[in-house]
PDB file of C-alpha atoms in Angstrom:
ATOM      1  CA  UNK A   1      98.901 106.594  97.185  1.00 93.00           C
ATOM      2  CA  UNK A   2      99.174 105.148 100.046  1.00 96.00           C
ATOM      3  CA  UNK A   3      97.150 102.576 102.357  1.00 97.00           C
ATOM      4  CA  UNK A   4      95.915 103.225 105.753  1.00 98.00           C
ATOM      5  CA  UNK A   5      95.113 100.318 107.382  1.00 98.00           C
ATOM      6  CA  UNK A   6      92.233 101.508 110.373  1.00 97.00           C
ATOM      7  CA  UNK A   7      91.185  99.468 113.324  1.00 96.00           C
ATOM      8  CA  UNK A   8      88.242  99.627 115.324  1.00 95.00           C
ATOM      9  CA  UNK A   9      89.013  98.678 118.674  1.00 93.00           C
ATOM     10  CA  UNK A  10      86.414  98.633 121.836  1.00 90.00           C
ATOM     11  CA  UNK A  11      87.942 100.683 124.792  1.00 87.00           C
ATOM     12  CA  UNK A  12      89.743  97.332 126.408  1.00 86.00           C
ATOM     13  CA  UNK A  13      92.787  96.776 128.386  1.00 89.00           C
ATOM     14  CA  UNK A  14      94.629  94.639 126.140  1.00 90.00           C
ATOM     15  CA  UNK A  15      93.132  95.936 122.107  1.00 89.00           C
ATOM     16  CA  UNK A  16      95.795  98.258 121.769  1.00 90.00           C
ATOM     17  CA  UNK A  17      98.664  95.141 122.217  1.00 93.00           C
ATOM     18  CA  UNK A  18      96.575  91.967 120.317  1.00 96.00           C
ATOM     19  CA  UNK A  19      97.045  94.506 117.647  1.00 96.00           C
ATOM     20  CA  UNK A  20     100.243  95.120 117.934  1.00 96.00           C
ATOM     21  CA  UNK A  21     101.469  91.434 118.944  1.00 98.00           C
ATOM     22  CA  UNK A  22      99.880  90.336 115.756  1.00 98.00           C
ATOM     23  CA  UNK A  23     101.383  92.361 113.502  1.00 98.00           C
ATOM     24  CA  UNK A  24     104.804  91.814 115.500  1.00 98.00           C
ATOM     25  CA  UNK A  25     104.457  88.473 115.204  1.00 98.00           C
ATOM     26  CA  UNK A  26     104.051  88.705 111.523  1.00 98.00           C
ATOM     27  CA  UNK A  27     107.617  91.111 111.273  1.00 98.00           C
ATOM     28  CA  UNK A  28     104.858  94.373 109.888  1.00 97.00           C
ATOM     29  CA  UNK A  29     106.028  97.344 110.561  1.00 94.00           C
ATOM     30  CA  UNK A  30     104.720  99.825 112.452  1.00 94.00           C
ATOM     31  CA  UNK A  31     105.505 103.778 110.518  1.00 92.00           C
ATOM     32  CA  UNK A  32     102.815 105.558 111.922  1.00 95.00           C
ATOM     33  CA  UNK A  33      99.699 105.345 114.685  1.00 94.00           C
ATOM     34  CA  UNK A  34      96.957 108.064 115.100  1.00 94.00           C
ATOM     35  CA  UNK A  35      93.833 107.128 117.800  1.00 90.00           C
ATOM     36  CA  UNK A  36      90.372 108.974 116.835  1.00 89.00           C
ATOM     37  CA  UNK A  37      88.370 107.743 120.881  1.00 85.00           C
ATOM     38  CA  UNK A  38      84.919 107.629 120.814  1.00 83.00           C
ATOM     39  CA  UNK A  39      83.237 106.414 124.227  1.00 83.00           C
ATOM     40  CA  UNK A  40      83.409 102.538 123.031  1.00 85.00           C
ATOM     41  CA  UNK A  41      85.549 102.672 120.632  1.00 90.00           C
ATOM     42  CA  UNK A  42      88.898 103.504 119.511  1.00 92.00           C
ATOM     43  CA  UNK A  43      89.681 103.898 115.343  1.00 94.00           C
ATOM     44  CA  UNK A  44      93.841 103.713 115.251  1.00 95.00           C
ATOM     45  CA  UNK A  45      94.854 104.877 111.966  1.00 97.00           C
ATOM     46  CA  UNK A  46      97.812 102.897 111.182  1.00 97.00           C
ATOM     47  CA  UNK A  47     100.370 103.092 108.372  1.00 97.00           C
ATOM     48  CA  UNK A  48     102.464  99.391 107.765  1.00 96.00           C
ATOM     49  CA  UNK A  49     105.145  98.622 105.442  1.00 95.00           C
ATOM     50  CA  UNK A  50     102.699  95.982 104.236  1.00 96.00           C
ATOM     51  CA  UNK A  51      99.426  96.250 104.641  1.00 97.00           C
ATOM     52  CA  UNK A  52      97.152  94.827 102.828  1.00 97.00           C
ATOM     53  CA  UNK A  53      99.579  91.489 104.641  1.00 98.00           C
ATOM     54  CA  UNK A  54      98.338  93.075 107.879  1.00 98.00           C
ATOM     55  CA  UNK A  55      94.610  93.320 106.800  1.00 98.00           C
ATOM     56  CA  UNK A  56      94.804  89.711 105.997  1.00 98.00           C
ATOM     57  CA  UNK A  57      95.895  88.624 109.174  1.00 98.00           C
ATOM     58  CA  UNK A  58      93.861  91.208 111.682  1.00 98.00           C
ATOM     59  CA  UNK A  59      90.768  90.241 110.015  1.00 98.00           C
ATOM     60  CA  UNK A  60      91.685  86.707 110.585  1.00 98.00           C
ATOM     61  CA  UNK A  61      91.894  87.379 114.489  1.00 97.00           C
ATOM     62  CA  UNK A  62      88.157  88.807 113.986  1.00 96.00           C
ATOM     63  CA  UNK A  63      89.238  92.779 114.005  1.00 96.00           C
ATOM     64  CA  UNK A  64      87.080  94.927 112.352  1.00 97.00           C
ATOM     65  CA  UNK A  65      89.338  96.703 110.100  1.00 98.00           C
ATOM     66  CA  UNK A  66      89.654  98.865 106.754  1.00 97.00           C
ATOM     67  CA  UNK A  67      91.666 100.268 104.219  1.00 97.00           C
ATOM     68  CA  UNK A  68      92.644 103.565 102.825  1.00 97.00           C
ATOM     69  CA  UNK A  69      93.914 106.036 100.763  1.00 97.00           C
ATOM     70  CA  UNK A  70      95.834 108.535 101.861  1.00 98.00           C
ATOM     71  CA  UNK A  71      98.698 110.975 101.132  1.00 98.00           C
ATOM     72  CA  UNK A  72     102.037 111.183 102.273  1.00 96.00           C
ATOM     73  CA  UNK A  73     104.236 114.460 102.410  1.00 97.00           C
ATOM     74  CA  UNK A  74     107.428 115.018 103.129  1.00 95.00           C
ATOM     75  CA  UNK A  75     108.372 118.555 103.889  1.00 95.00           C
ATOM     76  CA  UNK A  76     111.016 119.942 105.166  1.00 92.00           C
ATOM     77  CA  UNK A  77     111.786 120.239 108.830  1.00 90.00           C
ATOM     78  CA  UNK A  78     111.254 124.242 108.333  1.00 90.00           C
ATOM     79  CA  UNK A  79     108.116 126.876 110.209  1.00 92.00           C
ATOM     80  CA  UNK A  80     105.638 127.153 107.785  1.00 91.00           C
ATOM     81  CA  UNK A  81     106.902 124.041 105.539  1.00 92.00           C
ATOM     82  CA  UNK A  82     103.794 122.258 106.130  1.00 95.00           C
ATOM     83  CA  UNK A  83     101.827 125.781 105.319  1.00 96.00           C
ATOM     84  CA  UNK A  84     102.616 125.978 101.973  1.00 94.00           C
ATOM     85  CA  UNK A  85     101.557 122.084 100.662  1.00 94.00           C
ATOM     86  CA  UNK A  86      98.097 122.499 103.196  1.00 96.00           C
ATOM     87  CA  UNK A  87      98.019 126.063 101.349  1.00 96.00           C
ATOM     88  CA  UNK A  88      97.674 125.060  98.196  1.00 96.00           C
ATOM     89  CA  UNK A  89      95.211 122.784  98.542  1.00 97.00           C
ATOM     90  CA  UNK A  90      93.196 125.201  99.714  1.00 97.00           C
ATOM     91  CA  UNK A  91      93.297 127.593  97.127  1.00 97.00           C
ATOM     92  CA  UNK A  92      91.930 124.440  95.009  1.00 97.00           C
ATOM     93  CA  UNK A  93      89.105 124.392  97.125  1.00 98.00           C
ATOM     94  CA  UNK A  94      90.230 120.602  98.734  1.00 98.00           C
ATOM     95  CA  UNK A  95      89.305 119.985 101.984  1.00 97.00           C
ATOM     96  CA  UNK A  96      91.335 118.204 104.569  1.00 97.00           C
ATOM     97  CA  UNK A  97      88.954 115.613 106.602  1.00 96.00           C
ATOM     98  CA  UNK A  98      92.568 114.879 108.327  1.00 95.00           C
ATOM     99  CA  UNK A  99      96.181 114.891 109.217  1.00 96.00           C
ATOM    100  CA  UNK A 100      99.051 113.627 111.337  1.00 95.00           C
ATOM    101  CA  UNK A 101     102.583 112.371 111.615  1.00 92.00           C
ATOM    102  CA  UNK A 102     104.821 109.559 110.020  1.00 90.00           C
ATOM    103  CA  UNK A 103     108.294 108.368 110.829  1.00 82.00           C
ATOM    104  CA  UNK A 104     111.007 110.156 108.879  1.00 79.00           C
ATOM    105  CA  UNK A 105     112.298 108.572 106.275  1.00 75.00           C
ATOM    106  CA  UNK A 106     114.906 111.115 106.575  1.00 74.00           C
ATOM    107  CA  UNK A 107     116.045 113.202 109.198  1.00 75.00           C
ATOM    108  CA  UNK A 108     115.997 116.935 108.071  1.00 79.00           C
ATOM    109  CA  UNK A 109     112.357 115.700 106.499  1.00 89.00           C
ATOM    110  CA  UNK A 110     108.977 115.702 108.211  1.00 90.00           C
ATOM    111  CA  UNK A 111     106.369 113.169 106.613  1.00 93.00           C
ATOM    112  CA  UNK A 112     102.338 113.802 107.377  1.00 94.00           C
ATOM    113  CA  UNK A 113      99.623 111.895 106.126  1.00 94.00           C
ATOM    114  CA  UNK A 114      96.189 113.370 104.787  1.00 96.00           C
ATOM    115  CA  UNK A 115      93.257 112.377 103.770  1.00 95.00           C
ATOM    116  CA  UNK A 116      91.246 114.619 101.631  1.00 96.00           C
ATOM    117  CA  UNK A 117      88.384 114.727  99.534  1.00 96.00           C
ATOM    118  CA  UNK A 118      89.654 114.688  96.628  1.00 96.00           C
ATOM    119  CA  UNK A 119      92.045 112.586  96.832  1.00 96.00           C
ATOM    120  CA  UNK A 120      93.384 112.282  92.657  1.00 96.00           C
ATOM    121  CA  UNK A 121      93.179 116.116  92.116  1.00 96.00           C
ATOM    122  CA  UNK A 122      95.092 116.471  95.911  1.00 97.00           C
ATOM    123  CA  UNK A 123      97.568 114.093  94.384  1.00 96.00           C
ATOM    124  CA  UNK A 124      98.185 115.981  90.954  1.00 96.00           C
ATOM    125  CA  UNK A 125      98.168 119.120  92.942  1.00 96.00           C
ATOM    126  CA  UNK A 126     101.121 117.880  95.888  1.00 96.00           C
ATOM    127  CA  UNK A 127     102.814 115.782  92.960  1.00 95.00           C
ATOM    128  CA  UNK A 128     104.052 119.261  91.069  1.00 94.00           C
ATOM    129  CA  UNK A 129     104.326 121.264  93.920  1.00 94.00           C
ATOM    130  CA  UNK A 130     107.152 122.727  95.432  1.00 93.00           C
ATOM    131  CA  UNK A 131     107.202 122.949  98.719  1.00 92.00           C
ATOM    132  CA  UNK A 132     107.091 118.757  99.605  1.00 95.00           C
ATOM    133  CA  UNK A 133     107.601 115.419  98.156  1.00 94.00           C
ATOM    134  CA  UNK A 134     104.583 113.522  97.008  1.00 96.00           C
ATOM    135  CA  UNK A 135     105.680 110.044  98.639  1.00 94.00           C
ATOM    136  CA  UNK A 136     104.652 106.689  97.244  1.00 93.00           C
ATOM    137  CA  UNK A 137     104.422 103.012  98.692  1.00 92.00           C
ATOM    138  CA  UNK A 138     107.363 102.408  98.760  1.00 91.00           C
ATOM    139  CA  UNK A 139     108.542 104.765 100.313  1.00 88.00           C
ATOM    140  CA  UNK A 140     107.468 103.487 103.629  1.00 85.00           C
ATOM    141  CA  UNK A 141     108.966 100.477 104.056  1.00 80.00           C
TER     142      UNK A 141
END
């Protein structure tokens, strides 16, 4: 499992810039960003090379942040590749809460971030999968 940092930001100009500036000032590398929007605020989901430090720095700047475990899988960059990994989870009654892409580690692969309802079971299934490679925190650095 890897750590995802979620920052809850008001829908105001410059709020995302402030978060990115804090990350940049502390040389924290952004690997992926996903935004879920509501009327009043956005939830920015971030995959970072140093998530614990990012949480500390963002909280110190009065941002509301949360760290969540997610799974990162590496799949071939071919048609249908994601289907096979998702199918394995579905066949084991594991529900996907959300998913998004991440910067690739290798240009011939795609990295997918998954948040599922049963993280431990999903991790075991994906560890033994022939359709993907489950990534570790050190792979995201």
